[in-house]
Protein backbone atom coordinates (compact mmCIF):
# COMPACT_ATOMS: atom_id res chain seq x y z
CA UNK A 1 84.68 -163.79 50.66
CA UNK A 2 82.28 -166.41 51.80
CA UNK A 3 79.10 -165.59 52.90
CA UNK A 4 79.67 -166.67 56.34
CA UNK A 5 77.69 -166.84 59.90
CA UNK A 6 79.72 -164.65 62.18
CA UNK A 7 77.28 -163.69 64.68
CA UNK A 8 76.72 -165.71 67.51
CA UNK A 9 73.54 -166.06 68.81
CA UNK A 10 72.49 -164.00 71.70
CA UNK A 11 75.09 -161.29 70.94
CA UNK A 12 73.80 -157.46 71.40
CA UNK A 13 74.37 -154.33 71.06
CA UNK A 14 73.76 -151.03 71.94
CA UNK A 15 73.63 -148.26 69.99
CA UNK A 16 72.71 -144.64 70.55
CA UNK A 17 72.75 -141.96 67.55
CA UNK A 18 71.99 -137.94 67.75
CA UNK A 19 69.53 -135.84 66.29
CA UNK A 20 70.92 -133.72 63.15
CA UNK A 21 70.29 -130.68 61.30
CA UNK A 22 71.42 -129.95 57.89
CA UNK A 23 72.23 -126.88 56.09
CA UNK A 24 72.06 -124.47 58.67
CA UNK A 25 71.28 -122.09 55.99
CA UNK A 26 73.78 -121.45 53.82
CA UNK A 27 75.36 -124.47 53.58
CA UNK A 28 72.87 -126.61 51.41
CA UNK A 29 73.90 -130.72 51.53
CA UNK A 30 77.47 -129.57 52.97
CA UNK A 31 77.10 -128.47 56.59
CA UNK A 32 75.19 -130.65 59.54
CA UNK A 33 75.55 -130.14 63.07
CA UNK A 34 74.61 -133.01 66.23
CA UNK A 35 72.13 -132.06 68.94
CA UNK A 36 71.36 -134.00 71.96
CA UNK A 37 68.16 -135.56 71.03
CA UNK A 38 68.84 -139.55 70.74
CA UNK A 39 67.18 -142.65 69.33
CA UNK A 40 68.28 -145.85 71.15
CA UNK A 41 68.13 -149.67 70.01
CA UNK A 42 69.23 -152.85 71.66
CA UNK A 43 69.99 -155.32 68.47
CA UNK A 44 70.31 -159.23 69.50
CA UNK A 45 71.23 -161.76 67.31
CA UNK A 46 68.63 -164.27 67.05
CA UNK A 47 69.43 -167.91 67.00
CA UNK A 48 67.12 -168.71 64.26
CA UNK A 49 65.90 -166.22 61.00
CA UNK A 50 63.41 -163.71 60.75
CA UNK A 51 62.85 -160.64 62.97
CA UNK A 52 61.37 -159.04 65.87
CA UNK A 53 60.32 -155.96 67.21
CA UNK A 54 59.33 -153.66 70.02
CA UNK A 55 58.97 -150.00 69.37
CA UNK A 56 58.53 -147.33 71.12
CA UNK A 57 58.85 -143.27 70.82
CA UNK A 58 58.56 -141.50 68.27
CA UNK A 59 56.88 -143.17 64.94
CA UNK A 60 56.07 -146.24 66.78
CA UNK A 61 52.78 -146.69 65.19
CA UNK A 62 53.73 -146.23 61.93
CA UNK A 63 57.65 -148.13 61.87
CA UNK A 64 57.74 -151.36 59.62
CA UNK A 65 58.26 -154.12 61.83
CA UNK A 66 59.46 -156.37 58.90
CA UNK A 67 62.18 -156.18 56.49
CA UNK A 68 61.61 -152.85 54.79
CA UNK A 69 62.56 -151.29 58.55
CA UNK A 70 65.02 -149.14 57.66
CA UNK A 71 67.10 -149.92 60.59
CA UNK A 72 67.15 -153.53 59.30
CA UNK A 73 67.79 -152.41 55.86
CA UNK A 74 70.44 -150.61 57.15
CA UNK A 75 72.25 -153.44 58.86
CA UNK A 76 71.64 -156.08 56.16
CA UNK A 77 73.32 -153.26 53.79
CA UNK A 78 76.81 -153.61 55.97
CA UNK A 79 76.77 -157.52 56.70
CA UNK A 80 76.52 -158.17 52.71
CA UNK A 81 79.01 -155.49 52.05
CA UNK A 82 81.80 -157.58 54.55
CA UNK A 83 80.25 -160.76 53.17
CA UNK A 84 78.50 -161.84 56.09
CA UNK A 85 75.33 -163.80 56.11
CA UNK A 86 72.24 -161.56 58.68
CA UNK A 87 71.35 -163.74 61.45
CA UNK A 88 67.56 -163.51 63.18
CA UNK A 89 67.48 -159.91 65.00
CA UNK A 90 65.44 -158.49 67.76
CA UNK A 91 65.26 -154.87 67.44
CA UNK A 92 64.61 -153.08 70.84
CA UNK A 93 64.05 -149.57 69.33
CA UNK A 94 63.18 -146.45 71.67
CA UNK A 95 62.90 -143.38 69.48
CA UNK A 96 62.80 -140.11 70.53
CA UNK A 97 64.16 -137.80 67.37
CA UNK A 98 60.75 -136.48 65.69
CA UNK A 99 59.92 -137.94 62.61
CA UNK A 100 59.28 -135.93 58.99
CA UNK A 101 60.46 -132.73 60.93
CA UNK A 102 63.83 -131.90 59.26
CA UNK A 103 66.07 -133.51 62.83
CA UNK A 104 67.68 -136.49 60.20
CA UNK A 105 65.64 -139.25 61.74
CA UNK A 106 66.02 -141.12 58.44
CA UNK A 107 69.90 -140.27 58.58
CA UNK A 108 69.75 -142.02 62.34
CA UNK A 109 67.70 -144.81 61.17
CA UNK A 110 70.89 -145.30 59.41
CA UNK A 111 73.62 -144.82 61.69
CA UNK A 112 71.55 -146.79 63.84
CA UNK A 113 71.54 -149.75 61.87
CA UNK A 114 75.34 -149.55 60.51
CA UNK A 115 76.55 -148.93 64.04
CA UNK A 116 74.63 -151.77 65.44
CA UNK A 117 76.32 -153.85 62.49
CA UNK A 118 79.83 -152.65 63.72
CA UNK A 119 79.03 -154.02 67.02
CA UNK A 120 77.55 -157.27 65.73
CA UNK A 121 80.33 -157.96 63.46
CA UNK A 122 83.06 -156.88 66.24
CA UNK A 123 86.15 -159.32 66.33
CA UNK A 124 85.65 -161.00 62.47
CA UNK A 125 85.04 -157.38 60.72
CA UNK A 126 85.96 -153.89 61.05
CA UNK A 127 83.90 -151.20 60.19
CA UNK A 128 86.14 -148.14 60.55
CA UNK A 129 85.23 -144.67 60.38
CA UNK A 130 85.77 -144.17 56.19
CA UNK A 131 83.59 -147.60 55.60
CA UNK A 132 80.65 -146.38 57.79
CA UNK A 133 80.28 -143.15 56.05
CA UNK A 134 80.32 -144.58 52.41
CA UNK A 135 77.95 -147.13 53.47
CA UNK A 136 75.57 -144.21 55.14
CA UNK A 137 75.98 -141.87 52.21
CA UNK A 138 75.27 -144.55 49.71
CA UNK A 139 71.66 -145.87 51.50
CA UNK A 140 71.19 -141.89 52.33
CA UNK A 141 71.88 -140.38 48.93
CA UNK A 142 74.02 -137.48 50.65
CA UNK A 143 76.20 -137.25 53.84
CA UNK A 144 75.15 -134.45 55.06
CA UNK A 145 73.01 -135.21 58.13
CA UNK A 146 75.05 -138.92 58.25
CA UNK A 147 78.00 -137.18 58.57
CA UNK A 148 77.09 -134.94 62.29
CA UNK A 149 74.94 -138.40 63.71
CA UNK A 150 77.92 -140.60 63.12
CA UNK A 151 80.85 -138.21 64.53
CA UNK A 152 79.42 -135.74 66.02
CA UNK A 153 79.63 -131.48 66.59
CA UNK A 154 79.61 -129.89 63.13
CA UNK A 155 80.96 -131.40 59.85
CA UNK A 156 81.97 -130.38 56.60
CA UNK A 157 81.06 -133.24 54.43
CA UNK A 158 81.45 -133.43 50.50
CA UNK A 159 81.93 -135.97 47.66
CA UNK A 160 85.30 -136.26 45.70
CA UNK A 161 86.67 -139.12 43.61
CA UNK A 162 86.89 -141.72 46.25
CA UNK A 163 83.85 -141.09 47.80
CA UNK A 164 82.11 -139.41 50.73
CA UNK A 165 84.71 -137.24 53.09
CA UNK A 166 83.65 -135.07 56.15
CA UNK A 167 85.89 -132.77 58.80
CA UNK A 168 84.97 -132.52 62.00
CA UNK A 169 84.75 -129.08 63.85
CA UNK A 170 84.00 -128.05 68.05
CA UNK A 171 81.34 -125.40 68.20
CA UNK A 172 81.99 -122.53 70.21
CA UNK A 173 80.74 -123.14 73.79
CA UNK A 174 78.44 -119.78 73.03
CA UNK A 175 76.64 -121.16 70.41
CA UNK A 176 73.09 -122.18 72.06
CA UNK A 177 70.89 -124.45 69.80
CA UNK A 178 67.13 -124.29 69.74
CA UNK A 179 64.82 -126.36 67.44
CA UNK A 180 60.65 -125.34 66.98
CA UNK A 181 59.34 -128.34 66.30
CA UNK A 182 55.95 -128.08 64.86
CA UNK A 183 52.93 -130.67 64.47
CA UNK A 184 52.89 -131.19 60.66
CA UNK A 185 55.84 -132.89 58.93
CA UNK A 186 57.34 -132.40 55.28
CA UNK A 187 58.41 -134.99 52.61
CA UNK A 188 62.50 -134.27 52.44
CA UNK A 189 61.36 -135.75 48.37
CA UNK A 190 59.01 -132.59 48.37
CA UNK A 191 61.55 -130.01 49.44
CA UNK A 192 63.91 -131.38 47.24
CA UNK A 193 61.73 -131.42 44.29
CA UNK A 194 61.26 -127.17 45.01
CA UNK A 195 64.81 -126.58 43.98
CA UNK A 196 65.89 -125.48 40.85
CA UNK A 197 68.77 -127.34 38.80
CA UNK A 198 70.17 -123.61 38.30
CA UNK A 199 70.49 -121.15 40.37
CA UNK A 200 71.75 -117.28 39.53
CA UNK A 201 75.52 -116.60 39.75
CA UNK A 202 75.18 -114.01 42.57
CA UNK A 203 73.11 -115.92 44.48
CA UNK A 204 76.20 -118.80 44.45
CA UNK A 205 78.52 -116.32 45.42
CA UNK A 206 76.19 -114.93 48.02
CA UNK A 207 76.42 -118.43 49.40
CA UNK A 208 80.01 -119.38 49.16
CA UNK A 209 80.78 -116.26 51.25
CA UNK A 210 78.05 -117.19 54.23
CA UNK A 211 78.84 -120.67 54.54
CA UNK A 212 82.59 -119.39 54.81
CA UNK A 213 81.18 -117.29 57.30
CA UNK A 214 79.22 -119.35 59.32
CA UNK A 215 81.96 -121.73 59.94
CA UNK A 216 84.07 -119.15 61.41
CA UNK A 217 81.17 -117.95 63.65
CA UNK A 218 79.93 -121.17 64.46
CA UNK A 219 83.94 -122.11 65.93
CA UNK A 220 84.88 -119.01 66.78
CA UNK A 221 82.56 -115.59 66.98
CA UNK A 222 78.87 -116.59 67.56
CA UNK A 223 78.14 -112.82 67.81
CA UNK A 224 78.19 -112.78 63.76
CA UNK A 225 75.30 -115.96 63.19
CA UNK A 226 72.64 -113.71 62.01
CA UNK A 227 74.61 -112.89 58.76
CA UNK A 228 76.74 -116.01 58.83
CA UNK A 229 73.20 -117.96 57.87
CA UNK A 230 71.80 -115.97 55.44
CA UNK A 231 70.86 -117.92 52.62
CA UNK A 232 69.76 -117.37 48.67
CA UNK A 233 69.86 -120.79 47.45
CA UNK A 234 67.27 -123.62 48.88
CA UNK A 235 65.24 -121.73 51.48
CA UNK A 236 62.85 -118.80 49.42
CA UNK A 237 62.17 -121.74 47.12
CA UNK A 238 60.83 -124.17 49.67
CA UNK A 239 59.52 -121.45 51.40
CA UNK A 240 55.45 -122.14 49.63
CA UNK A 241 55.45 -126.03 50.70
CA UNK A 242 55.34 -124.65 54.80
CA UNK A 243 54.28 -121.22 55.10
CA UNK A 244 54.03 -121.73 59.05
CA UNK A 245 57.95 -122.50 59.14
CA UNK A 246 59.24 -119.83 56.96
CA UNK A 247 57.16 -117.29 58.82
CA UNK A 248 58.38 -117.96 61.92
CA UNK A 249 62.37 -117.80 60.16
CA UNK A 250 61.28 -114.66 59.13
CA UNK A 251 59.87 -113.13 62.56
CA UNK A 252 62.89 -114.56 64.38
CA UNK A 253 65.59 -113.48 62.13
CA UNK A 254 63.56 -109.58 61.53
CA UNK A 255 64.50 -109.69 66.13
CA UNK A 256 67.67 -110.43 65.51
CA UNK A 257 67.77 -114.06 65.53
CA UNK A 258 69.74 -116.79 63.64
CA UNK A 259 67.07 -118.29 62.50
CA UNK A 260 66.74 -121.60 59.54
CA UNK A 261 64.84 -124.01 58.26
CA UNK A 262 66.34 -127.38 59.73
CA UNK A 263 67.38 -129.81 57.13
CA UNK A 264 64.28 -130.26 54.95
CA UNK A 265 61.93 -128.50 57.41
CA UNK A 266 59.31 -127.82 58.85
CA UNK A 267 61.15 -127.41 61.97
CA UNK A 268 63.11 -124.05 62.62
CA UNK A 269 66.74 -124.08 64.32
CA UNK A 270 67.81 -120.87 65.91
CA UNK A 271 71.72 -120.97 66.70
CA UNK A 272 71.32 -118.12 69.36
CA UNK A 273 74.40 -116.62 70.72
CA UNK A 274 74.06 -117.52 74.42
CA UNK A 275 71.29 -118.79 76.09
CA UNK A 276 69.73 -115.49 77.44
CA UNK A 277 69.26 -115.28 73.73
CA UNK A 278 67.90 -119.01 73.24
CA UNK A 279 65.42 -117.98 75.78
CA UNK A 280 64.26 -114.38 74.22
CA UNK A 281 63.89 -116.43 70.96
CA UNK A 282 61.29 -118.65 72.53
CA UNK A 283 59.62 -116.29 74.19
CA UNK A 284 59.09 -114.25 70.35
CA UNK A 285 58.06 -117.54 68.61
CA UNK A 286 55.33 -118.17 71.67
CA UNK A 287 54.14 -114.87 71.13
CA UNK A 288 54.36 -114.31 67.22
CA UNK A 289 52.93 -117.52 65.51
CA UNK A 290 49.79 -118.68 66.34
CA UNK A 291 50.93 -122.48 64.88
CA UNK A 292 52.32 -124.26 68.21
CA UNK A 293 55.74 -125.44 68.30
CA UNK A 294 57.53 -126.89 70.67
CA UNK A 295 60.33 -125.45 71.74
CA UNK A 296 63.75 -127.97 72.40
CA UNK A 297 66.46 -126.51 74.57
CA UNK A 298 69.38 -128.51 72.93
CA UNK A 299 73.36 -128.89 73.11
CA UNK A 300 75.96 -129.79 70.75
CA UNK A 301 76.38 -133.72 70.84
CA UNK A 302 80.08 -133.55 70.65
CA UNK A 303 80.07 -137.69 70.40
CA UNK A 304 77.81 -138.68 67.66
CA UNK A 305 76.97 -142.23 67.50
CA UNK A 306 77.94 -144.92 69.82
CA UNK A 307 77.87 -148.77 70.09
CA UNK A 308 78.96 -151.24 72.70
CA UNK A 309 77.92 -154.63 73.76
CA UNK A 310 74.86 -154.68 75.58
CA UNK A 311 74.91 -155.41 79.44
CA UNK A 312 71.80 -156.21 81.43
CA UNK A 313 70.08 -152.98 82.72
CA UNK A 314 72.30 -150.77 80.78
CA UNK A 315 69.95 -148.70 79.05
């Protein structure tokens, strides 16, 4: 395939990916679920090389504005996997999912930057649905937070012989999310690093049965969360690198709350059953932990991430 220009100048795109957690307890690197926080990005194809920026949001002091953007990496990653030569871009990024806090900002960086690449290359390449989550797992390492922020609601994902696959599932309309977002961040490398390569037999099984659980009371009986994300296998081990986080899982879940450690942490996700719930959790949190976190009132993005051709005023 020849390395072709197949941009044309002045094309753009918008693009608009969720917020993510991973896990949700039980289900290490296999179970993510889209909430309505969103990072947005007008990409323009420049009609001459190089790059340009204008950041805002979350991060925006500390973003590369140059080639090691992940965004940009991200993009450049799906033109020469089609064979396409990257034009100039002006990135027009407003973020607004926290960074280092466990919400798959990285994961979004992503999406972002392979969705905005499906819009660019719209009409002389498709990117379908199978492509864009190979590509996302490969610059991710696992699809697990990719996965939720490029379809949306909560997804199975796991590896077999071709590659990265992931099922979709609606959330019971019960099911009210609610992230603690704290201050300090944590290195996903870091929590990572905590686990062990083996884990004991029991705790496996103990697992297995609570993942199998939660997606049953995630879909269909919210009233069983607290033991549907009970968890043996990543948490306790991570639990020394942010004392603040896994105190506040533990004071949640000893009221009665569905409390985990989102994605990598150091924020906390409480699936509450309702929102009365959602609120009586907030209320604990404000009055058990002297660390301050900020408490988002979330929904399930059903949608996941979007692209379409930018139109004056439209964001």
């Amino acid at each position: 395939m020849n390395a072709a220009a197949a941009v044309a100048p002045g094309r753009s795109v918008v693009v608009r990916v969720p917020a993510t957690s991973a896990n949700l307890g039980p289900g290490f690197d296999t179970l993510g679920l889209a909430l309505s926080v969103y990072d947005e990005l007008v990409v323009t194809a420049l009609p001459y090389d190089g790059l340009e920026f204008e950041v805002s949001g979350e991060g925006a002091e500390d973003v590369p504005r140059d080639a090691s953007n992940l965004v940009v990496r991200s993009i450049a990653y799906a033109f020469e996997a089609v064979g396409r030569r990257l034009p100039g871009l002006r990135l027009e990024a407003k973020n607004v999912i926290p960074h280092g806090r466990g919400m798959g900002s990285s994961g979004a960086a992503v999406v972002s930057g392979l969705l905005a690449a499906k819009g660019l290359l719209e009409g002389d390449v498709t990117l379908g649905d199978e492509t864009l989550l190979s590509l996302a797992t490969e610059l991710e390492g696992h699809p697990d937070n990719v996965a939720p922020a490029l379809f949306g609601g909560l997804t199975i994902a796991w590896m077999d012989e071709t590659g990265p696959q992931h099922k979709k599932l609606l959330v019971h309309r019960g099911v009210a999310p609610l992230v603690f977002v704290p201050g300090f961040t944590m290195s996903t490398k870091l929590a990572r690093s905590l686990q062990p390569t083996q884990v004991p037999r029991e705790d496996a099984v103990f697992n297995v049965s609570r993942s199998a659980l939660l997606i049953a009371a995630l879909t269909q009986s919210p009233e069983l969360l607290l033991a549907a994300t009970e968890d043996k296998l990543h948490q306790n081990y991570r639990a020394s690198a942010m004392p603040d986080t896994d105190r506040l899982v533990r004071t949640l879940r000893e009221h009665g709350f569905a409390a985990v450690v989102s994605g990598a942490g150091p924020s906390v996700l409480v699936l509450a059953d309702g929102p009365g719930q959602r609120l009586e959790a907030a209320e604990v949190a404000r009055t058990a932990s002297d660390t301050p976190w900020e408490a988002l009132m979330l929904a399930v993005d059903f949608k996941g991430g979007t692209v379409r051709e930018y139109a004056e005023g439209s964001t």
